[in-house]
């Protein structure tokens, strides 16, 4: 009888291990590229789209949530400049970008300057409680200059949901960052946050829209136009996780 129970227990443990292995969340890189069929005859440069991003597999429901969020974010990064576009899939977005350029060339055949849209999405931190992805994007559709940005998405890998700032940080975190921001940007603590030329809405400090994790650091990024003129460029601030651990609501050292 004991032998039968032992065999049964061993079988159940093996089955559980196989189930755990099958359900593991795995992320692999995926690339989408497309170019306009006609290149600039003077330079040989072509209008193109190049998207590189991680795709989740292994846990159907969780993976779908993550993949849908990533795809929607990339579509917005590339198509957000054109309010008339409303692509629902990555394929529609890529095809639409090239089609818009073809239409532009038809209307303005004398203009040979190519467009481009690139997005490189990189996993910068991954553990049992957090999956952080940095989207490095650049879009040029004519004009004086293109627009580059770094945006972040922080996922709960257990549910596939996107963390909000409130999910990740205590209310005191904003106060900590504002004090440090003022010191680094030479803004007196007792003066208006815009007193030296910043563009904070309603003259009130706010955390950047994009906060991500990279290894043992927290990255805060204000993209061009977010709080200052384009000429000021991107403003990035980094903190060691040990430095801001008291403001974190999730345990990044968790092993299960």
Short mmCIF file of C-alpha atoms in Angstrom, two decimals:
data_model
loop_
_atom_site.label_atom_id
_atom_site.label_comp_id
_atom_site.label_asym_id
_atom_site.label_seq_id
_atom_site.Cartn_x
_atom_site.Cartn_y
_atom_site.Cartn_z
CA UNK A 1 0.00 0.00 0.00
CA UNK A 2 2.85 2.38 0.91
CA UNK A 3 4.50 1.63 -2.42
CA UNK A 4 1.31 2.53 -4.27
CA UNK A 5 0.97 5.80 -2.33
CA UNK A 6 4.61 6.65 -3.06
CA UNK A 7 4.14 6.05 -6.78
CA UNK A 8 0.94 8.13 -6.75
CA UNK A 9 2.62 10.98 -4.88
CA UNK A 10 5.59 10.93 -7.27
CA UNK A 11 3.23 11.03 -10.24
CA UNK A 12 1.34 14.01 -8.81
CA UNK A 13 4.59 15.88 -8.15
CA UNK A 14 5.77 15.19 -11.71
CA UNK A 15 2.43 16.37 -13.10
CA UNK A 16 2.62 19.55 -10.99
CA UNK A 17 6.14 20.25 -12.24
CA UNK A 18 5.07 19.74 -15.83
CA UNK A 19 2.11 22.07 -15.33
CA UNK A 20 4.36 24.71 -13.76
CA UNK A 21 6.81 24.37 -16.63
CA UNK A 22 4.05 24.63 -19.21
CA UNK A 23 2.59 27.72 -17.52
CA UNK A 24 5.89 29.62 -17.23
CA UNK A 25 5.70 33.10 -18.73
CA UNK A 26 8.28 33.43 -21.50
CA UNK A 27 9.11 36.58 -23.46
CA UNK A 28 10.80 36.50 -26.84
CA UNK A 29 11.74 39.30 -29.23
CA UNK A 30 9.68 39.93 -32.35
CA UNK A 31 10.49 42.25 -35.23
CA UNK A 32 8.24 43.99 -37.77
CA UNK A 33 9.77 45.83 -40.73
CA UNK A 34 8.38 47.45 -43.86
CA UNK A 35 9.76 49.98 -46.35
CA UNK A 36 8.24 52.19 -49.01
CA UNK A 37 8.91 50.72 -52.45
CA UNK A 38 10.53 53.89 -53.81
CA UNK A 39 13.66 55.36 -52.26
CA UNK A 40 15.09 58.86 -52.43
CA UNK A 41 17.00 58.87 -55.75
CA UNK A 42 19.64 61.27 -54.37
CA UNK A 43 20.47 59.52 -51.12
CA UNK A 44 18.99 56.05 -51.50
CA UNK A 45 17.16 56.50 -48.19
CA UNK A 46 13.72 54.91 -47.94
CA UNK A 47 10.71 55.54 -45.77
CA UNK A 48 10.52 52.66 -43.33
CA UNK A 49 9.00 51.25 -40.16
CA UNK A 50 11.08 49.07 -37.83
CA UNK A 51 9.49 47.74 -34.64
CA UNK A 52 11.26 45.41 -32.22
CA UNK A 53 9.37 44.32 -29.11
CA UNK A 54 8.92 41.42 -26.66
CA UNK A 55 6.03 39.00 -27.02
CA UNK A 56 4.79 37.01 -24.02
CA UNK A 57 3.92 33.31 -24.25
CA UNK A 58 3.16 30.54 -21.81
CA UNK A 59 0.24 31.78 -19.72
CA UNK A 60 -2.57 32.42 -22.17
CA UNK A 61 -4.65 34.94 -20.20
CA UNK A 62 -1.71 36.80 -18.66
CA UNK A 63 0.28 36.76 -21.91
CA UNK A 64 -2.67 38.13 -23.87
CA UNK A 65 -3.08 41.07 -21.48
CA UNK A 66 0.62 41.90 -21.70
CA UNK A 67 0.77 41.53 -25.48
CA UNK A 68 -2.39 43.58 -26.04
CA UNK A 69 -1.03 46.40 -23.84
CA UNK A 70 2.36 46.39 -25.58
CA UNK A 71 0.79 46.41 -29.04
CA UNK A 72 -1.63 49.22 -28.18
CA UNK A 73 1.21 51.29 -26.75
CA UNK A 74 3.40 50.88 -29.85
CA UNK A 75 0.47 51.72 -32.14
CA UNK A 76 -0.06 54.93 -30.17
CA UNK A 77 3.64 55.80 -30.31
CA UNK A 78 3.71 55.56 -34.10
CA UNK A 79 0.20 56.67 -35.07
CA UNK A 80 -0.52 59.18 -32.34
CA UNK A 81 0.81 62.03 -34.48
CA UNK A 82 -2.06 61.58 -36.93
CA UNK A 83 -5.52 61.90 -35.28
CA UNK A 84 -7.17 60.63 -38.49
CA UNK A 85 -5.49 57.24 -38.09
CA UNK A 86 -7.10 54.67 -35.85
CA UNK A 87 -5.35 51.35 -36.51
CA UNK A 88 -6.43 48.40 -34.40
CA UNK A 89 -3.50 46.08 -35.12
CA UNK A 90 0.24 46.38 -35.58
CA UNK A 91 -0.14 45.37 -39.23
CA UNK A 92 -2.70 48.13 -39.87
CA UNK A 93 -0.42 50.65 -38.18
CA UNK A 94 2.63 49.67 -40.26
CA UNK A 95 0.69 49.58 -43.53
CA UNK A 96 -1.00 52.88 -42.67
CA UNK A 97 2.29 54.65 -42.01
CA UNK A 98 3.68 53.63 -45.40
CA UNK A 99 0.36 54.46 -47.12
CA UNK A 100 0.31 57.93 -45.55
CA UNK A 101 3.77 58.60 -46.91
CA UNK A 102 2.78 57.35 -50.37
CA UNK A 103 -0.21 59.71 -50.31
CA UNK A 104 2.04 62.57 -49.19
CA UNK A 105 4.48 61.87 -52.02
CA UNK A 106 1.60 61.89 -54.49
CA UNK A 107 0.46 65.31 -53.27
CA UNK A 108 4.00 66.71 -53.01
CA UNK A 109 6.16 64.83 -55.55
CA UNK A 110 8.94 67.39 -55.24
CA UNK A 111 9.54 66.39 -51.63
CA UNK A 112 11.84 63.36 -51.48
CA UNK A 113 12.58 63.43 -47.73
CA UNK A 114 11.82 59.96 -46.31
CA UNK A 115 9.83 59.30 -43.16
CA UNK A 116 10.74 56.83 -40.48
CA UNK A 117 9.22 55.17 -37.43
CA UNK A 118 11.35 53.04 -35.13
CA UNK A 119 10.50 51.50 -31.79
CA UNK A 120 12.90 49.36 -29.79
CA UNK A 121 11.20 47.87 -26.74
CA UNK A 122 13.60 46.40 -24.20
CA UNK A 123 12.92 44.45 -21.01
CA UNK A 124 14.89 46.35 -18.37
CA UNK A 125 13.77 44.58 -15.20
CA UNK A 126 12.08 41.24 -14.64
CA UNK A 127 11.22 39.35 -11.45
CA UNK A 128 8.24 37.70 -9.77
CA UNK A 129 6.53 41.02 -8.99
CA UNK A 130 7.58 43.27 -11.86
CA UNK A 131 8.15 43.29 -15.60
CA UNK A 132 9.46 46.67 -16.76
CA UNK A 133 9.80 47.55 -20.44
CA UNK A 134 11.46 50.64 -21.94
CA UNK A 135 10.14 51.76 -25.35
CA UNK A 136 12.75 53.82 -27.19
CA UNK A 137 10.85 55.43 -30.07
CA UNK A 138 11.57 57.88 -32.85
CA UNK A 139 9.16 59.16 -35.50
CA UNK A 140 9.87 61.56 -38.36
CA UNK A 141 7.13 62.65 -40.77
CA UNK A 142 8.67 65.76 -42.23
CA UNK A 143 9.15 69.17 -40.71
CA UNK A 144 12.08 70.64 -38.82
CA UNK A 145 12.74 67.57 -36.70
CA UNK A 146 11.37 64.24 -35.62
CA UNK A 147 10.27 63.26 -32.14
CA UNK A 148 12.09 60.82 -29.89
CA UNK A 149 10.92 59.51 -26.56
CA UNK A 150 11.42 56.89 -23.89
CA UNK A 151 8.25 55.50 -22.40
CA UNK A 152 7.86 52.75 -19.83
CA UNK A 153 5.31 50.09 -19.02
CA UNK A 154 5.44 48.25 -15.71
CA UNK A 155 3.49 45.00 -15.57
CA UNK A 156 2.39 42.72 -12.79
CA UNK A 157 3.66 39.41 -14.26
CA UNK A 158 1.22 37.45 -12.11
CA UNK A 159 -1.87 39.12 -13.59
CA UNK A 160 -0.69 40.85 -16.78
CA UNK A 161 -2.09 44.17 -15.54
CA UNK A 162 -0.18 47.44 -15.97
CA UNK A 163 0.90 49.03 -12.71
CA UNK A 164 -0.07 52.67 -12.14
CA UNK A 165 2.11 55.09 -10.18
CA UNK A 166 -0.29 54.65 -7.25
CA UNK A 167 0.19 50.88 -7.41
CA UNK A 168 3.97 51.26 -7.18
CA UNK A 169 4.66 54.23 -4.90
CA UNK A 170 3.43 55.78 -1.68
CA UNK A 171 2.11 59.36 -1.65
CA UNK A 172 5.36 60.54 -0.02
CA UNK A 173 7.35 59.56 -3.11
CA UNK A 174 6.15 62.64 -5.00
CA UNK A 175 7.38 64.90 -2.20
CA UNK A 176 10.78 63.19 -2.21
CA UNK A 177 11.16 63.59 -5.98
CA UNK A 178 10.02 67.21 -6.02
CA UNK A 179 12.57 68.20 -3.40
CA UNK A 180 15.35 66.45 -5.31
CA UNK A 181 14.10 67.86 -8.64
CA UNK A 182 14.25 71.41 -7.30
CA UNK A 183 17.79 70.86 -6.04
CA UNK A 184 19.01 69.44 -9.35
CA UNK A 185 17.29 72.10 -11.47
CA UNK A 186 18.23 75.01 -9.16
CA UNK A 187 14.62 75.88 -8.33
CA UNK A 188 14.28 77.37 -4.82
CA UNK A 189 12.19 75.18 -2.53
CA UNK A 190 9.95 78.09 -1.53
CA UNK A 191 9.28 79.42 -5.04
CA UNK A 192 6.81 78.47 -7.79
CA UNK A 193 7.86 75.28 -9.61
CA UNK A 194 7.77 77.21 -12.91
CA UNK A 195 9.71 80.18 -11.56
CA UNK A 196 12.81 79.28 -13.62
CA UNK A 197 11.01 78.50 -16.89
CA UNK A 198 9.49 75.04 -16.49
CA UNK A 199 6.08 74.24 -18.01
CA UNK A 200 4.35 72.28 -15.24
CA UNK A 201 0.59 72.39 -15.74
CA UNK A 202 -1.26 74.61 -13.24
CA UNK A 203 2.11 75.54 -11.73
CA UNK A 204 2.10 72.30 -9.79
CA UNK A 205 4.86 69.70 -9.70
CA UNK A 206 3.94 66.24 -10.93
CA UNK A 207 5.82 63.00 -11.43
CA UNK A 208 6.77 62.18 -15.02
CA UNK A 209 4.34 60.10 -17.03
CA UNK A 210 7.13 57.59 -17.55
CA UNK A 211 8.82 55.81 -14.67
CA UNK A 212 10.66 52.55 -15.20
CA UNK A 213 13.05 50.14 -13.56
CA UNK A 214 16.44 49.13 -14.90
CA UNK A 215 18.45 46.58 -12.92
CA UNK A 216 18.85 48.15 -9.46
CA UNK A 217 17.77 51.64 -10.46
CA UNK A 218 14.56 53.59 -10.83
CA UNK A 219 14.40 55.80 -13.95
CA UNK A 220 12.20 58.90 -14.15
CA UNK A 221 11.92 60.45 -17.61
CA UNK A 222 10.28 63.71 -18.69
CA UNK A 223 10.10 63.59 -22.49
CA UNK A 224 10.44 66.70 -24.71
CA UNK A 225 7.54 69.15 -24.29
CA UNK A 226 6.36 67.44 -21.09
CA UNK A 227 7.68 70.08 -18.67
CA UNK A 228 10.01 72.23 -20.77
CA UNK A 229 10.68 73.51 -24.29
CA UNK A 230 11.79 71.04 -26.97
CA UNK A 231 15.27 72.57 -26.95
CA UNK A 232 15.69 71.43 -23.34
CA UNK A 233 15.49 67.84 -24.54
CA UNK A 234 14.68 64.86 -22.39
CA UNK A 235 15.16 65.14 -18.64
CA UNK A 236 16.06 61.92 -16.87
CA UNK A 237 16.65 61.27 -13.18
CA UNK A 238 17.93 58.04 -11.65
CA UNK A 239 17.72 56.64 -8.13
CA UNK A 240 19.19 53.52 -6.60
CA UNK A 241 16.38 51.23 -5.45
CA UNK A 242 17.87 51.21 -1.95
CA UNK A 243 17.50 54.99 -1.90
CA UNK A 244 13.76 54.92 -2.57
CA UNK A 245 12.82 51.54 -1.08
CA UNK A 246 10.70 53.12 1.67
CA UNK A 247 8.39 54.54 -1.01
CA UNK A 248 7.86 51.28 -2.91
CA UNK A 249 4.62 49.37 -2.42
CA UNK A 250 5.84 46.15 -4.06
CA UNK A 251 8.60 43.84 -2.88
CA UNK A 252 11.09 43.58 -5.72
CA UNK A 253 13.13 41.00 -3.83
CA UNK A 254 10.28 38.48 -3.78
CA UNK A 255 11.18 35.05 -5.16
CA UNK A 256 7.65 33.69 -5.53
#
